Amino acid sequence: MNEECLAVRNQKLLSIGFCNIHLLHNAFCKGISVLGEEVSDLIILVHNFFNGWPSRWDDFEQIQRDKEMPNLHFIKHCPSRWLTIENAASRLIQQWDAVVHYFLKFVPQKRSILMKSLSYKRIALLIKIDTMKAQLLFVCSSAKIFTRFTGTFQKQEPLIHLMYDEVRLLLLTLLGRICKQTSISNQLITENILNDEHLLPLTEIILGHGVDEILLNVSERSRLEFSKNVQNHFISACKHIFTKAPLSGSVVKYFRCLQPLKRKSKTSVSDIVSLAKALPFDNCIEYDKLVDEWKLLQLQEDPSEYNRIDTYWNDCLIKANMGSSMLSKVIHAALSVSHGNSDVERTFSASGLYLTDDRASMSERTLNAVLTVKDALKLYNNTPYFVPITKELLVLAQSAYSR
């Protein structure tokens, strides 16, 4: 497609790198490969051990009642979607005392037949690891850093203007767990910050809430080994972000000038020009005029209320009487750039829900019509009875039925 665009209009597609959600998902996966795989195995094994076995669950429910713990089931973790591990690990931590009692005391005493199964042997082996609960707590703590970011970028509104700052903020958060503050304060952050001279001593690494208390009960050697694994966990994640993220030398950096708080900054002038040059405009932009319009817009006051960035800029341009200006053209083009693949994949999922095996003969036109109705209902809070029944709508419905 890129070659076709180049042949037709002498302009390639705008490259902003990888989908940021997949990028950070994979960064977390890199960290998990160093510290967290045993947690993942334990979560999956415990869930599968009780899933579909009512008799086992009856025994476990009795232990929950005896220990006055909430009657909650274990959450399924999908290894291909690593960030699902946060909720699954949190549930296992919540039920930890009951899990330990069931597998290490109840089963050997009253259900010894289960001890022959491979799944039980593996679960018991993992539970007996002296740092296992600490690993669970750490994985939850690490996952929360990433899910805060990915949750933000699951929205459907334009968010490309936040992408550079948010990725950088996430990277700085990860580095703050393992690096010296004097090294992080440097404005130019590169992969060299992961060198030994910039790293905190193992005893000063932030392990996560509650982890230190658990590690008081293990040997000094185990504590240092655990801290080293934590350090390597974050180093692996940061290296992936440094390699794949749109940080230095990326066009994504210039989109930050569209943030309301940065609209009036000095760097925003050069950013809007660089952004216009990066967008495929076929040399139809007069850059001097663009700078003049931007500086005039900087004199305008911000809109009093806005929920989305496209609403904000629409109000700004209308208020400044620049609805058809050069600047308007650049801003509209910039906000049309997608910040990730979540919208596309969400549509794939919606298509799959309708195009099931028993609807294999459904035409493409019918499928598109169903998806159009689904999208249109979002304008009415997904509530059909909010849709105004107008004469035009009734006529369209009649004609649709006849076709």
XYZ file of C-alpha atoms in Angstrom:
403
model
C 0.000 0.000 0.000
C 2.879 2.335 0.800
C 4.405 1.727 -2.631
C 1.033 2.336 -4.295
C 0.598 5.656 -2.462
C 4.088 6.686 -3.473
C 3.403 5.837 -7.130
C 0.032 7.608 -7.250
C 0.710 10.793 -5.258
C 4.458 10.872 -4.544
C 3.764 10.612 -0.813
C 4.172 7.637 1.494
C 1.835 6.832 4.345
C 2.608 8.568 7.624
C 4.545 6.188 9.889
C 4.067 6.584 13.644
C 5.587 3.210 14.544
C 3.872 0.334 16.313
C 0.465 0.375 17.960
C 1.394 1.730 21.393
C -0.887 -0.685 23.249
C 0.768 -3.703 21.615
C 4.163 -2.116 22.170
C 3.692 -1.813 25.928
C 1.911 -5.151 26.160
C 5.009 -6.750 24.635
C 7.293 -4.713 26.917
C 5.459 -6.162 29.934
C 5.771 -9.603 28.359
C 9.561 -9.124 28.149
C 9.630 -8.339 31.852
C 7.431 -11.320 32.721
C 9.876 -13.624 30.907
C 12.440 -12.635 33.566
C 10.203 -12.545 36.651
C 6.574 -13.654 36.554
C 6.362 -16.845 34.493
C 5.974 -18.972 37.618
C 3.160 -16.662 38.739
C 1.444 -17.147 35.390
C 1.804 -20.925 35.620
C 0.384 -21.010 39.151
C -2.625 -18.839 38.241
C -3.499 -21.021 35.244
C -2.978 -24.293 37.140
C -5.126 -23.246 40.120
C -7.933 -22.001 37.861
C -7.931 -25.209 35.806
C -7.713 -27.383 38.926
C -11.110 -26.150 40.167
C -12.777 -25.295 36.853
C -15.277 -28.036 35.978
C -14.743 -29.899 39.285
C -17.707 -29.090 41.597
C -16.558 -31.518 44.308
C -13.171 -29.789 44.590
C -14.832 -26.411 44.707
C -17.236 -27.541 47.461
C -14.240 -28.436 49.619
C -12.570 -25.113 48.879
C -15.765 -23.173 49.682
C -15.834 -24.790 53.117
C -12.255 -23.602 53.717
C -13.294 -20.089 52.612
C -16.109 -20.135 55.173
C -13.862 -21.457 57.923
C -11.343 -18.695 57.290
C -14.096 -16.058 56.836
C -12.913 -15.269 53.327
C -15.166 -14.041 50.493
C -16.698 -16.752 48.317
C -14.999 -15.801 45.047
C -13.888 -17.925 42.114
C -10.463 -17.688 40.495
C -10.095 -15.502 37.407
C -8.910 -17.020 34.160
C -5.609 -15.665 32.844
C -4.901 -15.753 29.114
C -1.118 -16.012 28.435
C -1.507 -14.415 24.999
C -2.932 -11.308 26.710
C -0.403 -10.830 29.475
C -2.042 -7.884 31.210
C -4.987 -10.087 32.254
C -2.557 -11.378 34.859
C -3.217 -8.342 37.092
C -6.791 -9.222 38.069
C -6.063 -12.947 38.168
C -3.055 -12.451 40.450
C -5.001 -10.067 42.714
C -7.708 -12.701 43.186
C -5.129 -15.389 44.001
C -3.491 -13.098 46.581
C -6.909 -12.440 48.111
C -7.464 -16.201 48.495
C -3.829 -17.054 49.305
C -4.337 -18.393 52.846
C -7.195 -20.624 51.691
C -5.147 -21.854 48.696
C -2.152 -22.737 50.864
C -4.374 -24.525 53.388
C -6.231 -26.486 50.687
C -3.219 -27.728 48.739
C -0.712 -28.243 51.544
C -2.978 -29.416 54.406
C -6.513 -30.348 53.331
C -5.653 -32.442 50.254
C -2.843 -34.487 51.903
C -5.070 -35.202 54.928
C -8.504 -35.784 53.331
C -8.166 -36.027 49.536
C -4.832 -37.775 49.136
C -5.968 -39.336 45.845
C -5.573 -35.896 44.238
C -1.884 -35.839 45.095
C -1.220 -38.263 42.231
C -2.256 -35.738 39.580
C 0.463 -33.796 37.752
C -1.417 -30.508 38.200
C -1.512 -30.918 41.988
C 2.192 -31.749 42.138
C 3.061 -28.680 40.087
C 0.787 -26.384 42.156
C 2.185 -27.661 45.455
C 5.734 -27.200 44.182
C 5.054 -23.589 43.182
C 3.237 -22.716 46.415
C 6.197 -23.990 48.454
C 8.559 -21.464 46.809
C 9.379 -19.073 49.655
C 9.043 -15.975 47.452
C 5.890 -17.008 45.548
C 3.510 -14.609 47.320
C 6.088 -11.842 46.881
C 6.185 -12.649 43.151
C 2.383 -12.391 42.984
C 2.411 -8.988 44.671
C 5.230 -7.747 42.459
C 3.531 -8.867 39.231
C 0.365 -6.999 40.299
C 2.408 -3.884 41.042
C 4.236 -4.025 37.707
C 1.078 -4.746 35.692
C -0.717 -1.723 37.199
C 1.945 0.576 35.746
C 1.168 -0.691 32.255
C -2.621 -0.999 32.557
C -2.896 2.659 33.579
C -1.424 3.532 30.195
C -3.221 0.949 28.063
C -6.537 1.838 29.704
C -6.139 5.446 28.607
C -5.519 4.500 24.982
C -8.485 2.125 24.725
C -10.713 5.163 24.156
C -12.148 5.933 20.727
C -11.469 9.674 20.720
C -8.298 11.147 19.114
C -5.363 10.686 21.493
C -2.354 10.944 19.203
C -1.423 14.257 20.864
C -0.832 12.435 24.191
C 1.105 9.496 22.850
C 4.675 10.847 23.108
C 4.304 12.272 26.620
C 2.439 9.222 27.940
C 5.006 6.727 26.624
C 7.809 8.848 28.037
C 6.000 9.128 31.382
C 5.575 5.360 31.523
C 9.260 4.854 30.729
C 10.290 7.297 33.461
C 7.997 5.490 35.915
C 9.678 2.164 35.153
C 13.137 3.716 35.370
C 12.217 5.271 38.711
C 11.907 1.785 40.179
C 15.513 0.805 39.420
C 17.567 3.922 38.526
C 19.158 6.706 40.546
C 17.126 9.915 40.668
C 20.106 12.004 39.547
C 20.328 9.956 36.345
C 16.594 10.186 35.575
C 16.551 13.969 36.040
C 18.573 14.318 32.836
C 16.268 15.643 30.126
C 17.783 13.391 27.440
C 16.965 9.821 28.433
C 18.634 7.103 26.344
C 19.174 3.378 26.709
C 22.543 4.122 28.341
C 20.640 4.909 31.538
C 20.354 1.140 32.029
C 24.110 0.846 32.488
C 25.332 -0.313 35.899
C 26.531 3.130 37.036
C 22.975 4.525 36.818
C 21.223 1.629 38.593
C 20.210 1.649 42.244
C 21.842 -0.814 44.652
C 19.753 -3.984 44.973
C 18.799 -3.067 48.538
C 17.227 0.244 47.396
C 15.098 -1.082 44.508
C 11.359 -0.446 44.869
C 9.773 -3.902 44.929
C 6.110 -3.002 45.323
C 3.583 -2.649 48.134
C 3.746 -5.477 50.673
C 6.668 -7.295 49.041
C 9.280 -6.116 51.573
C 7.240 -7.471 54.488
C 7.046 -10.940 52.936
C 10.746 -10.993 52.123
C 11.579 -10.455 55.804
C 10.780 -14.156 56.286
C 13.239 -15.428 53.647
C 17.004 -15.691 53.615
C 19.282 -12.792 52.697
C 20.363 -14.623 49.578
C 16.746 -15.098 48.436
C 16.014 -11.409 49.040
C 18.975 -10.276 46.931
C 18.146 -12.778 44.193
C 14.552 -11.547 44.151
C 15.697 -7.895 43.935
C 18.035 -8.775 41.074
C 15.174 -10.417 39.178
C 13.006 -7.342 39.778
C 15.779 -5.160 38.376
C 16.125 -7.378 35.295
C 12.335 -7.416 34.872
C 12.223 -3.635 34.487
C 15.444 -3.506 32.441
C 13.972 -5.948 29.888
C 10.737 -3.937 29.660
C 12.601 -0.623 29.306
C 14.933 -1.968 26.615
C 11.938 -3.019 24.535
C 10.369 0.428 24.907
C 13.632 2.157 23.971
C 13.906 -0.047 20.872
C 10.292 0.122 19.651
C 8.657 3.233 21.123
C 8.166 6.491 19.160
C 10.499 8.599 21.280
C 13.634 10.147 19.786
C 13.442 11.048 16.104
C 9.751 10.197 15.747
C 7.070 12.388 14.199
C 4.817 11.510 17.162
C 6.758 14.010 19.258
C 5.391 16.930 17.216
C 1.742 16.046 17.919
C 2.187 17.206 21.527
C 1.736 20.828 20.410
C -1.982 20.013 20.065
C -2.307 19.577 23.836
C -4.208 22.528 25.360
C -1.535 23.086 28.022
C 1.241 23.231 25.407
C -0.545 25.320 22.791
C 1.026 28.552 24.044
C 4.537 27.216 24.711
C 7.547 28.436 22.700
C 8.319 24.987 21.298
C 4.788 24.613 19.922
C 5.595 26.910 16.970
C 8.387 24.703 15.670
C 6.349 21.573 16.503
C 3.354 22.621 14.384
C 5.640 23.375 11.430
C 7.432 20.034 11.785
C 4.066 18.308 12.039
C 2.817 19.983 8.861
C 5.979 18.924 7.023
C 5.558 15.311 8.165
C 1.915 15.046 7.075
C 1.394 14.178 3.363
C 0.072 17.502 2.074
C 1.624 17.506 -1.435
C 3.494 20.766 -0.712
C 0.264 22.765 -0.441
C 1.105 24.261 2.966
C 2.549 27.765 3.226
C 4.673 27.461 6.345
C 5.083 31.193 6.988
C 1.337 31.612 6.884
C 0.918 28.598 9.143
C 3.239 30.147 11.759
C 1.361 33.452 11.611
C -1.994 31.718 12.113
C -0.611 29.663 15.003
C 0.706 32.742 16.785
C -2.626 34.490 16.339
C -4.358 31.465 17.770
C -2.031 31.572 20.783
C -3.552 34.943 21.673
C -7.021 33.404 21.959
C -8.402 32.200 25.285
C -9.104 28.514 25.795
C -12.699 27.255 25.503
C -14.371 27.137 28.906
C -15.537 23.511 28.589
C -14.538 20.561 26.425
C -14.445 16.785 26.784
C -12.442 15.714 23.734
C -9.474 17.188 21.938
C -11.311 17.420 18.584
C -14.096 19.390 20.310
C -11.503 21.667 21.890
C -9.821 22.498 18.568
C -13.106 22.896 16.751
C -14.164 25.530 19.302
C -10.749 27.230 19.175
C -10.766 27.525 15.370
C -14.359 28.740 15.219
C -13.723 31.290 17.953
C -10.652 32.590 16.083
C -12.569 32.582 12.778
C -10.074 30.103 11.285
C -12.489 27.383 10.217
C -11.075 27.224 6.683
C -7.512 28.354 7.402
C -4.205 26.666 6.661
C -3.906 25.838 10.355
C -7.339 24.233 10.380
C -6.284 21.912 7.567
C -3.174 20.790 9.479
C -5.019 20.242 12.773
C -7.827 18.254 11.151
C -5.315 16.048 9.359
C -3.246 15.555 12.530
C -6.237 14.526 14.661
C -7.274 11.963 12.046
C -4.103 9.955 12.772
C -4.865 6.865 14.848
C -3.091 6.385 18.167
C -3.338 2.577 17.977
C -5.188 -0.471 16.679
C -7.720 -0.847 19.481
C -10.619 0.568 17.438
C -9.867 -1.713 14.508
C -9.553 -4.810 16.666
C -12.703 -3.898 18.579
C -14.539 -3.876 15.233
C -13.045 -7.278 14.364
C -14.429 -8.606 17.646
C -17.861 -7.094 16.960
C -17.880 -8.674 13.489
C -17.012 -12.051 14.982
C -19.915 -11.835 17.433
C -22.391 -11.425 14.567
C -20.802 -13.610 11.899
C -21.084 -16.885 13.814
C -20.967 -20.433 12.414
C -24.753 -20.623 12.124
C -24.783 -17.378 10.089
C -22.227 -18.436 7.493
C -24.472 -17.404 4.590
C -24.791 -13.791 5.812
C -23.883 -11.342 3.054
C -21.233 -8.674 3.468
C -23.900 -6.015 2.955
C -26.000 -7.376 5.832
C -22.983 -7.598 8.132
C -22.018 -4.000 7.353
C -25.604 -2.889 7.999
C -25.654 -4.567 11.421
C -22.317 -2.984 12.362
C -23.555 0.423 11.177
C -26.595 0.166 13.460
C -24.325 -0.864 16.350
C -22.078 2.169 15.765
C -25.040 4.535 15.398
C -26.495 3.393 18.726
C -23.348 4.658 20.461
C -24.649 8.174 19.800
C -27.610 7.307 22.038
C -25.684 5.624 24.885
C -26.395 2.186 23.326
C -30.040 2.568 24.341
C -32.504 1.974 21.445
C -35.454 3.816 22.996
C -33.413 7.047 23.046
C -33.381 7.057 19.228
C -35.892 9.671 17.988
C -38.530 8.053 15.759
C -38.842 10.592 12.947
C -40.826 10.426 9.732
C -37.592 10.090 7.761
C -36.505 7.117 9.885
C -39.857 5.376 9.320
C -39.604 5.881 5.551
C -36.072 4.462 5.539
C -37.226 1.476 7.588
C -40.028 0.757 5.117
C -37.701 0.941 2.138
C -35.172 -1.325 3.906
C -37.893 -3.904 4.539
C -38.967 -3.880 0.872
C -35.374 -4.457 -0.258
